[in-house]
Amino acid sequence: MLSLLNWLQAMGADAAVGDTAHDWLSRGNDAPGSAFAWPERGDPAPGLKPPSDAPRAEARPSARPPRAASAVEPGRPRAVTPLGASEAETNARRIARAANTLQELEAALQNFDGCGLKATATKLCFYRGAPASDLMIIGEAPGRDEDLAGKPFVGKAGQLLDKMLTAIGRTEADVHITNVVYWRPPGNRTPTPQETLACRPFLERQIELVSPKIVVAVGGSAAKEILGASEGIMRLRGKWRELTIGDRKIPALATLHPAYLLRTPAAKQLAWMDLLQIRTKL
Ligand code: URA
């Protein structure tokens, strides 16, 4: 029983959500998370008005039967709007553009229900470190420790990241640390392209507001997303590329994820070479 519980915890089931077991497979092809009490399409979620030209709910055929209002149980996670990927991105872009400070952007994210990850996460993980910095670090996604703390990179990998930054003379006070998605994916799985796409406009606005001289993507998944590349991290790392945000072109470098370095200490020499490049560039 203990092994089973350990396994469940490792898979991300780290909080009790009900007294009775659910047969999730009986939902057929309904996606995970679809059991949340979503408002019907076209009903704007709090703080998220659909664009005036958005098709109305009734105009679209849906494979999913309408959800009864009584499905909303008190104490259930908040409603999350199941927007299509491009619809979520368009909404996100409009909302993110309207934010003129990081505080406004954080408030907009708190109200944004276009990313399905929010339904299963405990807290929003926006950023850690300095609000404005010449060095911006972008990881893949919050993990369990980050989800509980509401800040990126606070677990074991984050502690190693801090040590790596200290090695090039940086502390939390002079670096801005975030992720490509702002909520923890269940079981620490890789975020889906839809989830990343929904968060992308906020990340781009965040980069504009932080205004870094360089951006560092840590790990393969963040590197692919930030650099728009398809190669693996071993090919991508250590080579300067350019990230276009608005009318700015920002030098960007991919490096190895500290979680990988914890598992593969021999790769630290490669990460050290990347860190030296970052120091030189700065
Ligand atoms: N790994 C990441 O990519 N980001 C975090 O915030 C924590 C672990």
PDB file of C-alpha atoms and ligand atoms in Angstrom:
ATOM      1  CA  MET A   1       0.000   0.000   0.000  1.00  0.00           C
ATOM      2  CA  LEU A   2       2.865   2.341   0.858  1.00  0.00           C
ATOM      3  CA  SER A   3       4.554   1.630  -2.493  1.00  0.00           C
ATOM      4  CA  LEU A   4       1.275   2.332  -4.258  1.00  0.00           C
ATOM      5  CA  LEU A   5       0.878   5.651  -2.422  1.00  0.00           C
ATOM      6  CA  ASN A   6       4.484   6.574  -3.231  1.00  0.00           C
ATOM      7  CA  TRP A   7       3.861   5.788  -6.866  1.00  0.00           C
ATOM      8  CA  LEU A   8       0.672   7.872  -6.918  1.00  0.00           C
ATOM      9  CA  GLN A   9       2.554  10.773  -5.342  1.00  0.00           C
ATOM     10  CA  ALA A  10       5.339  10.468  -7.922  1.00  0.00           C
ATOM     11  CA  MET A  11       2.675  10.612 -10.655  1.00  0.00           C
ATOM     12  CA  GLY A  12       1.392  13.895  -9.247  1.00  0.00           C
ATOM     13  CA  ALA A  13      -1.532  12.687  -7.148  1.00  0.00           C
ATOM     14  CA  ASP A  14      -0.262  14.520  -4.124  1.00  0.00           C
ATOM     15  CA  ALA A  15      -3.480  15.895  -2.653  1.00  0.00           C
ATOM     16  CA  ALA A  16      -6.721  14.210  -1.604  1.00  0.00           C
ATOM     17  CA  VAL A  17      -9.611  15.675  -3.602  1.00  0.00           C
ATOM     18  CA  GLY A  18     -12.508  13.439  -2.566  1.00  0.00           C
ATOM     19  CA  ASP A  19     -13.626  10.554  -0.406  1.00  0.00           C
ATOM     20  CA  THR A  20     -14.773   8.314  -3.224  1.00  0.00           C
ATOM     21  CA  ALA A  21     -12.810   6.789  -6.077  1.00  0.00           C
ATOM     22  CA  HIS A  22     -13.655   7.842  -9.657  1.00  0.00           C
ATOM     23  CA  ASP A  23     -13.507   5.582 -12.671  1.00  0.00           C
ATOM     24  CA  TRP A  24     -11.950   8.164 -15.006  1.00  0.00           C
ATOM     25  CA  LEU A  25     -11.838   5.671 -17.861  1.00  0.00           C
ATOM     26  CA  SER A  26     -15.645   5.545 -17.900  1.00  0.00           C
ATOM     27  CA  ARG A  27     -15.620   9.099 -19.335  1.00  0.00           C
ATOM     28  CA  GLY A  28     -14.728   7.690 -22.736  1.00  0.00           C
ATOM     29  CA  ASN A  29     -12.909  10.263 -24.838  1.00  0.00           C
ATOM     30  CA  ASP A  30     -13.448  13.250 -22.523  1.00  0.00           C
ATOM     31  CA  ALA A  31     -10.069  14.855 -21.928  1.00  0.00           C
ATOM     32  CA  PRO A  32      -8.568  14.891 -18.423  1.00  0.00           C
ATOM     33  CA  GLY A  33      -9.824  17.989 -16.633  1.00  0.00           C
ATOM     34  CA  SER A  34     -13.059  18.071 -18.640  1.00  0.00           C
ATOM     35  CA  ALA A  35     -14.984  17.122 -15.503  1.00  0.00           C
ATOM     36  CA  PHE A  36     -14.450  20.610 -14.145  1.00  0.00           C
ATOM     37  CA  ALA A  37     -17.560  22.728 -14.051  1.00  0.00           C
ATOM     38  CA  TRP A  38     -16.850  24.828 -17.059  1.00  0.00           C
ATOM     39  CA  PRO A  39     -19.176  27.596 -18.094  1.00  0.00           C
ATOM     40  CA  GLU A  40     -20.643  26.986 -21.518  1.00  0.00           C
ATOM     41  CA  ARG A  41     -18.678  28.418 -24.424  1.00  0.00           C
ATOM     42  CA  GLY A  42     -19.589  32.028 -24.974  1.00  0.00           C
ATOM     43  CA  ASP A  43     -20.151  32.635 -21.239  1.00  0.00           C
ATOM     44  CA  PRO A  44     -17.231  34.882 -20.404  1.00  0.00           C
ATOM     45  CA  ALA A  45     -15.154  33.632 -17.492  1.00  0.00           C
ATOM     46  CA  PRO A  46     -14.397  36.254 -14.833  1.00  0.00           C
ATOM     47  CA  GLY A  47     -12.107  38.868 -16.354  1.00  0.00           C
ATOM     48  CA  LEU A  48     -12.127  37.129 -19.722  1.00  0.00           C
ATOM     49  CA  LYS A  49     -14.607  38.575 -22.186  1.00  0.00           C
ATOM     50  CA  PRO A  50     -14.732  36.828 -25.551  1.00  0.00           C
ATOM     51  CA  PRO A  51     -13.899  39.130 -28.453  1.00  0.00           C
ATOM     52  CA  SER A  52     -17.044  40.666 -29.939  1.00  0.00           C
ATOM     53  CA  ASP A  53     -16.483  38.693 -33.142  1.00  0.00           C
ATOM     54  CA  ALA A  54     -16.144  35.353 -31.302  1.00  0.00           C
ATOM     55  CA  PRO A  55     -18.697  32.805 -32.500  1.00  0.00           C
ATOM     56  CA  ARG A  56     -21.512  32.235 -30.024  1.00  0.00           C
ATOM     57  CA  ALA A  57     -21.700  28.970 -28.161  1.00  0.00           C
ATOM     58  CA  GLU A  58     -24.871  27.810 -29.868  1.00  0.00           C
ATOM     59  CA  ALA A  59     -23.364  28.389 -33.315  1.00  0.00           C
ATOM     60  CA  ARG A  60     -20.867  25.587 -32.781  1.00  0.00           C
ATOM     61  CA  PRO A  61     -21.632  21.910 -32.762  1.00  0.00           C
ATOM     62  CA  SER A  62     -19.999  20.276 -29.752  1.00  0.00           C
ATOM     63  CA  ALA A  63     -19.316  16.620 -29.121  1.00  0.00           C
ATOM     64  CA  ARG A  64     -19.722  17.286 -25.407  1.00  0.00           C
ATOM     65  CA  PRO A  65     -23.274  17.363 -24.019  1.00  0.00           C
ATOM     66  CA  PRO A  66     -24.219  20.591 -22.222  1.00  0.00           C
ATOM     67  CA  ARG A  67     -23.166  20.523 -18.584  1.00  0.00           C
ATOM     68  CA  ALA A  68     -25.880  20.994 -15.988  1.00  0.00           C
ATOM     69  CA  ALA A  69     -25.474  23.989 -13.682  1.00  0.00           C
ATOM     70  CA  SER A  70     -25.945  21.606 -10.741  1.00  0.00           C
ATOM     71  CA  ALA A  71     -22.608  19.972 -11.690  1.00  0.00           C
ATOM     72  CA  VAL A  72     -20.858  22.835  -9.849  1.00  0.00           C
ATOM     73  CA  GLU A  73     -20.066  21.463  -6.417  1.00  0.00           C
ATOM     74  CA  PRO A  74     -19.050  23.795  -3.621  1.00  0.00           C
ATOM     75  CA  GLY A  75     -15.367  23.404  -2.888  1.00  0.00           C
ATOM     76  CA  ARG A  76     -14.530  22.188  -6.409  1.00  0.00           C
ATOM     77  CA  PRO A  77     -11.659  23.926  -8.214  1.00  0.00           C
ATOM     78  CA  ARG A  78     -12.648  27.151  -9.943  1.00  0.00           C
ATOM     79  CA  ALA A  79     -14.244  27.057 -13.354  1.00  0.00           C
ATOM     80  CA  VAL A  80     -11.873  26.968 -16.315  1.00  0.00           C
ATOM     81  CA  THR A  81     -12.994  27.883 -19.818  1.00  0.00           C
ATOM     82  CA  PRO A  82     -12.112  25.168 -22.353  1.00  0.00           C
ATOM     83  CA  LEU A  83     -11.100  27.522 -25.130  1.00  0.00           C
ATOM     84  CA  GLY A  84      -9.705  26.192 -28.371  1.00  0.00           C
ATOM     85  CA  ALA A  85      -5.949  26.771 -28.710  1.00  0.00           C
ATOM     86  CA  SER A  86      -6.130  29.750 -31.066  1.00  0.00           C
ATOM     87  CA  GLU A  87      -9.114  31.257 -29.245  1.00  0.00           C
ATOM     88  CA  ALA A  88      -7.217  31.054 -25.947  1.00  0.00           C
ATOM     89  CA  GLU A  89      -4.144  32.588 -27.578  1.00  0.00           C
ATOM     90  CA  THR A  90      -6.096  35.490 -29.098  1.00  0.00           C
ATOM     91  CA  ASN A  91      -7.730  36.236 -25.760  1.00  0.00           C
ATOM     92  CA  ALA A  92      -4.430  35.901 -23.948  1.00  0.00           C
ATOM     93  CA  ARG A  93      -2.709  38.296 -26.358  1.00  0.00           C
ATOM     94  CA  ARG A  94      -5.369  40.949 -25.918  1.00  0.00           C
ATOM     95  CA  ILE A  95      -5.289  40.676 -22.123  1.00  0.00           C
ATOM     96  CA  ALA A  96      -1.492  40.501 -21.858  1.00  0.00           C
ATOM     97  CA  ARG A  97      -1.000  43.549 -24.097  1.00  0.00           C
ATOM     98  CA  ALA A  98      -3.199  45.631 -21.804  1.00  0.00           C
ATOM     99  CA  ALA A  99      -0.879  45.020 -18.823  1.00  0.00           C
ATOM    100  CA  ASN A 100       1.607  47.837 -18.286  1.00  0.00           C
ATOM    101  CA  THR A 101       3.365  46.474 -15.213  1.00  0.00           C
ATOM    102  CA  LEU A 102       4.272  43.044 -13.872  1.00  0.00           C
ATOM    103  CA  GLN A 103       1.647  43.499 -11.154  1.00  0.00           C
ATOM    104  CA  GLU A 104      -1.006  44.091 -13.796  1.00  0.00           C
ATOM    105  CA  LEU A 105       0.244  41.099 -15.755  1.00  0.00           C
ATOM    106  CA  GLU A 106       0.078  38.907 -12.659  1.00  0.00           C
ATOM    107  CA  ALA A 107      -3.464  40.113 -11.927  1.00  0.00           C
ATOM    108  CA  ALA A 108      -4.411  39.361 -15.545  1.00  0.00           C
ATOM    109  CA  LEU A 109      -2.977  35.843 -15.196  1.00  0.00           C
ATOM    110  CA  GLN A 110      -4.890  35.297 -11.956  1.00  0.00           C
ATOM    111  CA  ASN A 111      -8.089  36.081 -13.891  1.00  0.00           C
ATOM    112  CA  PHE A 112      -7.115  34.202 -17.048  1.00  0.00           C
ATOM    113  CA  ASP A 113      -8.916  30.898 -17.457  1.00  0.00           C
ATOM    114  CA  GLY A 114      -7.735  29.993 -20.952  1.00  0.00           C
ATOM    115  CA  CYS A 115      -5.021  27.552 -19.855  1.00  0.00           C
ATOM    116  CA  GLY A 116      -6.338  24.205 -18.641  1.00  0.00           C
ATOM    117  CA  LEU A 117      -3.410  23.728 -16.250  1.00  0.00           C
ATOM    118  CA  LYS A 118      -4.993  26.209 -13.871  1.00  0.00           C
ATOM    119  CA  ALA A 119      -7.736  23.696 -13.047  1.00  0.00           C
ATOM    120  CA  THR A 120      -5.373  21.217 -11.427  1.00  0.00           C
ATOM    121  CA  ALA A 121      -2.699  23.560 -10.051  1.00  0.00           C
ATOM    122  CA  THR A 122      -2.698  24.926  -6.521  1.00  0.00           C
ATOM    123  CA  LYS A 123      -1.107  28.300  -7.205  1.00  0.00           C
ATOM    124  CA  LEU A 124      -0.025  30.561 -10.018  1.00  0.00           C
ATOM    125  CA  CYS A 125       3.793  30.631 -10.302  1.00  0.00           C
ATOM    126  CA  PHE A 126       4.597  33.930 -11.940  1.00  0.00           C
ATOM    127  CA  TYR A 127       8.213  34.803 -11.285  1.00  0.00           C
ATOM    128  CA  ARG A 128      10.969  34.880  -8.703  1.00  0.00           C
ATOM    129  CA  GLY A 129      13.742  37.447  -8.434  1.00  0.00           C
ATOM    130  CA  ALA A 130      14.069  41.006  -9.679  1.00  0.00           C
ATOM    131  CA  PRO A 131      11.164  42.659 -11.526  1.00  0.00           C
ATOM    132  CA  ALA A 132      13.590  44.173 -14.039  1.00  0.00           C
ATOM    133  CA  SER A 133      16.868  42.468 -14.886  1.00  0.00           C
ATOM    134  CA  ASP A 134      19.403  42.108 -17.665  1.00  0.00           C
ATOM    135  CA  LEU A 135      19.232  38.319 -17.190  1.00  0.00           C
ATOM    136  CA  MET A 136      15.979  36.400 -17.606  1.00  0.00           C
ATOM    137  CA  ILE A 137      15.882  32.639 -16.985  1.00  0.00           C
ATOM    138  CA  ILE A 138      12.974  30.654 -18.426  1.00  0.00           C
ATOM    139  CA  GLY A 139      12.270  27.057 -17.407  1.00  0.00           C
ATOM    140  CA  GLU A 140       9.692  24.533 -18.519  1.00  0.00           C
ATOM    141  CA  ALA A 141       6.959  24.469 -15.878  1.00  0.00           C
ATOM    142  CA  PRO A 142       6.449  24.606 -12.134  1.00  0.00           C
ATOM    143  CA  GLY A 143       6.803  21.324 -10.249  1.00  0.00           C
ATOM    144  CA  ARG A 144       5.291  20.253  -6.933  1.00  0.00           C
ATOM    145  CA  ASP A 145       7.389  22.512  -4.695  1.00  0.00           C
ATOM    146  CA  GLU A 146       6.778  25.503  -6.965  1.00  0.00           C
ATOM    147  CA  ASP A 147       3.031  24.787  -7.065  1.00  0.00           C
ATOM    148  CA  LEU A 148       2.883  24.845  -3.273  1.00  0.00           C
ATOM    149  CA  ALA A 149       5.070  27.946  -2.937  1.00  0.00           C
ATOM    150  CA  GLY A 150       3.608  29.881  -5.894  1.00  0.00           C
ATOM    151  CA  LYS A 151       7.124  30.675  -7.195  1.00  0.00           C
ATOM    152  CA  PRO A 152       9.280  29.149  -9.925  1.00  0.00           C
ATOM    153  CA  PHE A 153      12.384  27.089  -9.216  1.00  0.00           C
ATOM    154  CA  VAL A 154      12.192  26.753  -5.446  1.00  0.00           C
ATOM    155  CA  GLY A 155      12.685  22.961  -5.233  1.00  0.00           C
ATOM    156  CA  LYS A 156      15.920  20.968  -5.530  1.00  0.00           C
ATOM    157  CA  ALA A 157      16.431  21.960  -9.163  1.00  0.00           C
ATOM    158  CA  GLY A 158      15.859  25.596  -8.230  1.00  0.00           C
ATOM    159  CA  GLN A 159      18.432  25.367  -5.474  1.00  0.00           C
ATOM    160  CA  LEU A 160      20.981  24.072  -7.967  1.00  0.00           C
ATOM    161  CA  LEU A 161      19.973  26.833 -10.391  1.00  0.00           C
ATOM    162  CA  ASP A 162      20.678  29.384  -7.653  1.00  0.00           C
ATOM    163  CA  LYS A 163      24.124  27.838  -7.075  1.00  0.00           C
ATOM    164  CA  MET A 164      24.848  27.982 -10.807  1.00  0.00           C
ATOM    165  CA  LEU A 165      23.874  31.651 -10.861  1.00  0.00           C
ATOM    166  CA  THR A 166      25.971  32.374  -7.770  1.00  0.00           C
ATOM    167  CA  ALA A 167      28.926  30.883  -9.632  1.00  0.00           C
ATOM    168  CA  ILE A 168      28.653  33.723 -12.157  1.00  0.00           C
ATOM    169  CA  GLY A 169      28.068  36.357  -9.498  1.00  0.00           C
ATOM    170  CA  ARG A 170      24.274  36.509  -9.610  1.00  0.00           C
ATOM    171  CA  THR A 171      21.753  36.281  -6.792  1.00  0.00           C
ATOM    172  CA  GLU A 172      17.961  36.278  -6.782  1.00  0.00           C
ATOM    173  CA  ALA A 173      18.143  40.066  -6.428  1.00  0.00           C
ATOM    174  CA  ASP A 174      19.536  40.521  -9.932  1.00  0.00           C
ATOM    175  CA  VAL A 175      17.944  37.842 -12.046  1.00  0.00           C
ATOM    176  CA  HIS A 176      14.360  37.280 -13.207  1.00  0.00           C
ATOM    177  CA  ILE A 177      13.239  33.622 -13.168  1.00  0.00           C
ATOM    178  CA  THR A 178      10.057  32.266 -14.749  1.00  0.00           C
ATOM    179  CA  ASN A 179       8.675  29.381 -16.843  1.00  0.00           C
ATOM    180  CA  VAL A 180       6.994  28.943 -20.222  1.00  0.00           C
ATOM    181  CA  VAL A 181       3.775  27.948 -18.405  1.00  0.00           C
ATOM    182  CA  TYR A 182       2.580  29.465 -15.154  1.00  0.00           C
ATOM    183  CA  TRP A 183       0.834  26.490 -13.570  1.00  0.00           C
ATOM    184  CA  ARG A 184       2.081  23.010 -12.692  1.00  0.00           C
ATOM    185  CA  PRO A 185       1.151  20.291 -15.197  1.00  0.00           C
ATOM    186  CA  PRO A 186      -0.377  17.315 -13.356  1.00  0.00           C
ATOM    187  CA  GLY A 187       2.207  14.664 -12.562  1.00  0.00           C
ATOM    188  CA  ASN A 188       4.944  17.020 -13.828  1.00  0.00           C
ATOM    189  CA  ARG A 189       4.240  16.023 -17.404  1.00  0.00           C
ATOM    190  CA  THR A 190       5.540  18.205 -20.240  1.00  0.00           C
ATOM    191  CA  PRO A 191       3.062  21.027 -21.014  1.00  0.00           C
ATOM    192  CA  THR A 192       1.027  20.434 -24.172  1.00  0.00           C
ATOM    193  CA  PRO A 193       1.431  22.807 -27.157  1.00  0.00           C
ATOM    194  CA  GLN A 194      -2.054  24.238 -26.356  1.00  0.00           C
ATOM    195  CA  GLU A 195      -1.074  25.014 -22.775  1.00  0.00           C
ATOM    196  CA  THR A 196       2.169  26.628 -23.876  1.00  0.00           C
ATOM    197  CA  LEU A 197       0.392  28.607 -26.592  1.00  0.00           C
ATOM    198  CA  ALA A 198      -2.170  29.970 -24.131  1.00  0.00           C
ATOM    199  CA  CYS A 199       0.623  31.221 -21.828  1.00  0.00           C
ATOM    200  CA  ARG A 200       2.906  32.497 -24.602  1.00  0.00           C
ATOM    201  CA  PRO A 201       1.402  36.025 -24.951  1.00  0.00           C
ATOM    202  CA  PHE A 202       1.859  36.549 -21.207  1.00  0.00           C
ATOM    203  CA  LEU A 203       5.457  35.357 -21.415  1.00  0.00           C
ATOM    204  CA  GLU A 204       6.157  37.705 -24.326  1.00  0.00           C
ATOM    205  CA  ARG A 205       4.650  40.638 -22.434  1.00  0.00           C
ATOM    206  CA  GLN A 206       6.655  39.610 -19.365  1.00  0.00           C
ATOM    207  CA  ILE A 207       9.858  39.683 -21.422  1.00  0.00           C
ATOM    208  CA  GLU A 208       8.937  43.155 -22.700  1.00  0.00           C
ATOM    209  CA  LEU A 209       8.335  44.420 -19.161  1.00  0.00           C
ATOM    210  CA  VAL A 210      11.466  42.835 -17.663  1.00  0.00           C
ATOM    211  CA  SER A 211      13.481  44.039 -20.649  1.00  0.00           C
ATOM    212  CA  PRO A 212      16.430  41.644 -20.253  1.00  0.00           C
ATOM    213  CA  LYS A 213      19.694  41.916 -22.205  1.00  0.00           C
ATOM    214  CA  ILE A 214      19.715  38.163 -22.574  1.00  0.00           C
ATOM    215  CA  VAL A 215      17.283  35.296 -22.147  1.00  0.00           C
ATOM    216  CA  VAL A 216      18.393  31.846 -21.013  1.00  0.00           C
ATOM    217  CA  ALA A 217      16.127  28.865 -21.671  1.00  0.00           C
ATOM    218  CA  VAL A 218      16.788  25.955 -19.336  1.00  0.00           C
ATOM    219  CA  GLY A 219      15.984  22.447 -20.500  1.00  0.00           C
ATOM    220  CA  GLY A 220      14.907  21.021 -23.831  1.00  0.00           C
ATOM    221  CA  SER A 221      11.247  21.868 -23.635  1.00  0.00           C
ATOM    222  CA  ALA A 222      11.795  25.549 -22.741  1.00  0.00           C
ATOM    223  CA  ALA A 223      14.575  25.797 -25.331  1.00  0.00           C
ATOM    224  CA  LYS A 224      12.345  24.502 -28.130  1.00  0.00           C
ATOM    225  CA  GLU A 225       9.538  26.852 -27.150  1.00  0.00           C
ATOM    226  CA  ILE A 226      11.693  29.956 -26.702  1.00  0.00           C
ATOM    227  CA  LEU A 227      13.951  29.409 -29.685  1.00  0.00           C
ATOM    228  CA  GLY A 228      11.252  27.967 -31.940  1.00  0.00           C
ATOM    229  CA  ALA A 229      13.577  25.041 -32.635  1.00  0.00           C
ATOM    230  CA  SER A 230      12.986  21.343 -33.015  1.00  0.00           C
ATOM    231  CA  GLU A 231      16.449  19.957 -32.180  1.00  0.00           C
ATOM    232  CA  GLY A 232      17.216  18.278 -28.885  1.00  0.00           C
ATOM    233  CA  ILE A 233      18.813  20.218 -26.048  1.00  0.00           C
ATOM    234  CA  MET A 234      22.262  18.726 -26.653  1.00  0.00           C
ATOM    235  CA  ARG A 235      22.292  20.325 -30.106  1.00  0.00           C
ATOM    236  CA  LEU A 236      20.625  23.556 -29.023  1.00  0.00           C
ATOM    237  CA  ARG A 237      22.638  24.323 -25.887  1.00  0.00           C
ATOM    238  CA  GLY A 238      25.570  26.678 -25.807  1.00  0.00           C
ATOM    239  CA  LYS A 239      24.788  28.488 -29.093  1.00  0.00           C
ATOM    240  CA  TRP A 240      23.514  32.045 -29.145  1.00  0.00           C
ATOM    241  CA  ARG A 241      20.323  32.631 -31.071  1.00  0.00           C
ATOM    242  CA  GLU A 242      17.980  35.563 -31.370  1.00  0.00           C
ATOM    243  CA  LEU A 243      14.574  35.896 -29.819  1.00  0.00           C
ATOM    244  CA  THR A 244      12.265  38.472 -31.418  1.00  0.00           C
ATOM    245  CA  ILE A 245       9.892  40.133 -28.968  1.00  0.00           C
ATOM    246  CA  GLY A 246       7.954  43.081 -30.386  1.00  0.00           C
ATOM    247  CA  ASP A 247      10.549  45.173 -32.174  1.00  0.00           C
ATOM    248  CA  ARG A 248      13.457  43.894 -30.038  1.00  0.00           C
ATOM    249  CA  LYS A 249      15.872  41.141 -30.891  1.00  0.00           C
ATOM    250  CA  ILE A 250      17.205  39.575 -27.712  1.00  0.00           C
ATOM    251  CA  PRO A 251      20.203  37.201 -27.599  1.00  0.00           C
ATOM    252  CA  ALA A 252      19.012  33.859 -26.233  1.00  0.00           C
ATOM    253  CA  LEU A 253      20.956  30.819 -25.070  1.00  0.00           C
ATOM    254  CA  ALA A 254      19.733  27.349 -24.168  1.00  0.00           C
ATOM    255  CA  THR A 255      21.387  25.363 -21.419  1.00  0.00           C
ATOM    256  CA  LEU A 256      20.847  22.113 -19.537  1.00  0.00           C
ATOM    257  CA  HIS A 257      18.102  21.870 -16.941  1.00  0.00           C
ATOM    258  CA  PRO A 258      19.348  21.733 -13.331  1.00  0.00           C
ATOM    259  CA  ALA A 259      17.056  18.723 -12.712  1.00  0.00           C
ATOM    260  CA  TYR A 260      18.989  16.908 -15.452  1.00  0.00           C
ATOM    261  CA  LEU A 261      22.275  18.006 -13.899  1.00  0.00           C
ATOM    262  CA  LEU A 262      21.167  16.549 -10.561  1.00  0.00           C
ATOM    263  CA  ARG A 263      20.659  13.194 -12.278  1.00  0.00           C
ATOM    264  CA  THR A 264      23.706  13.491 -14.531  1.00  0.00           C
ATOM    265  CA  PRO A 265      26.473  15.302 -12.649  1.00  0.00           C
ATOM    266  CA  ALA A 266      28.966  14.635 -15.466  1.00  0.00           C
ATOM    267  CA  ALA A 267      26.998  17.079 -17.647  1.00  0.00           C
ATOM    268  CA  LYS A 268      27.786  19.929 -15.250  1.00  0.00           C
ATOM    269  CA  GLN A 269      30.903  20.734 -17.253  1.00  0.00           C
ATOM    270  CA  LEU A 270      28.722  21.551 -20.270  1.00  0.00           C
ATOM    271  CA  ALA A 271      26.460  23.728 -18.117  1.00  0.00           C
ATOM    272  CA  TRP A 272      29.537  25.485 -16.761  1.00  0.00           C
ATOM    273  CA  MET A 273      30.656  26.339 -20.298  1.00  0.00           C
ATOM    274  CA  ASP A 274      27.199  27.813 -20.950  1.00  0.00           C
ATOM    275  CA  LEU A 275      27.362  29.820 -17.726  1.00  0.00           C
ATOM    276  CA  LEU A 276      30.702  31.272 -18.761  1.00  0.00           C
ATOM    277  CA  GLN A 277      29.182  32.352 -22.071  1.00  0.00           C
ATOM    278  CA  ILE A 278      26.344  34.044 -20.190  1.00  0.00           C
ATOM    279  CA  ARG A 279      28.786  35.860 -17.912  1.00  0.00           C
ATOM    280  CA  THR A 280      30.867  37.034 -20.855  1.00  0.00           C
ATOM    281  CA  LYS A 281      27.814  38.251 -22.772  1.00  0.00           C
ATOM    282  CA  LEU A 282      26.504  40.178 -19.771  1.00  0.00           C
TER     283      LEU A 282
HETATM  284  N1  URA B   1      11.585  23.000 -13.322  1.00  0.00           N
HETATM  285  C1  URA B   1      11.237  24.020 -14.127  1.00  0.00           C
HETATM  286  O1  URA B   1      11.427  23.965 -15.339  1.00  0.00           O
HETATM  287  N2  URA B   1      10.691  25.082 -13.566  1.00  0.00           N
HETATM  288  C2  URA B   1      10.472  25.208 -12.248  1.00  0.00           C
HETATM  289  O2  URA B   1       9.959  26.220 -11.802  1.00  0.00           O
HETATM  290  C3  URA B   1      10.856  24.117 -11.433  1.00  0.00           C
HETATM  291  C4  URA B   1      11.408  23.028 -11.986  1.00  0.00           C
END
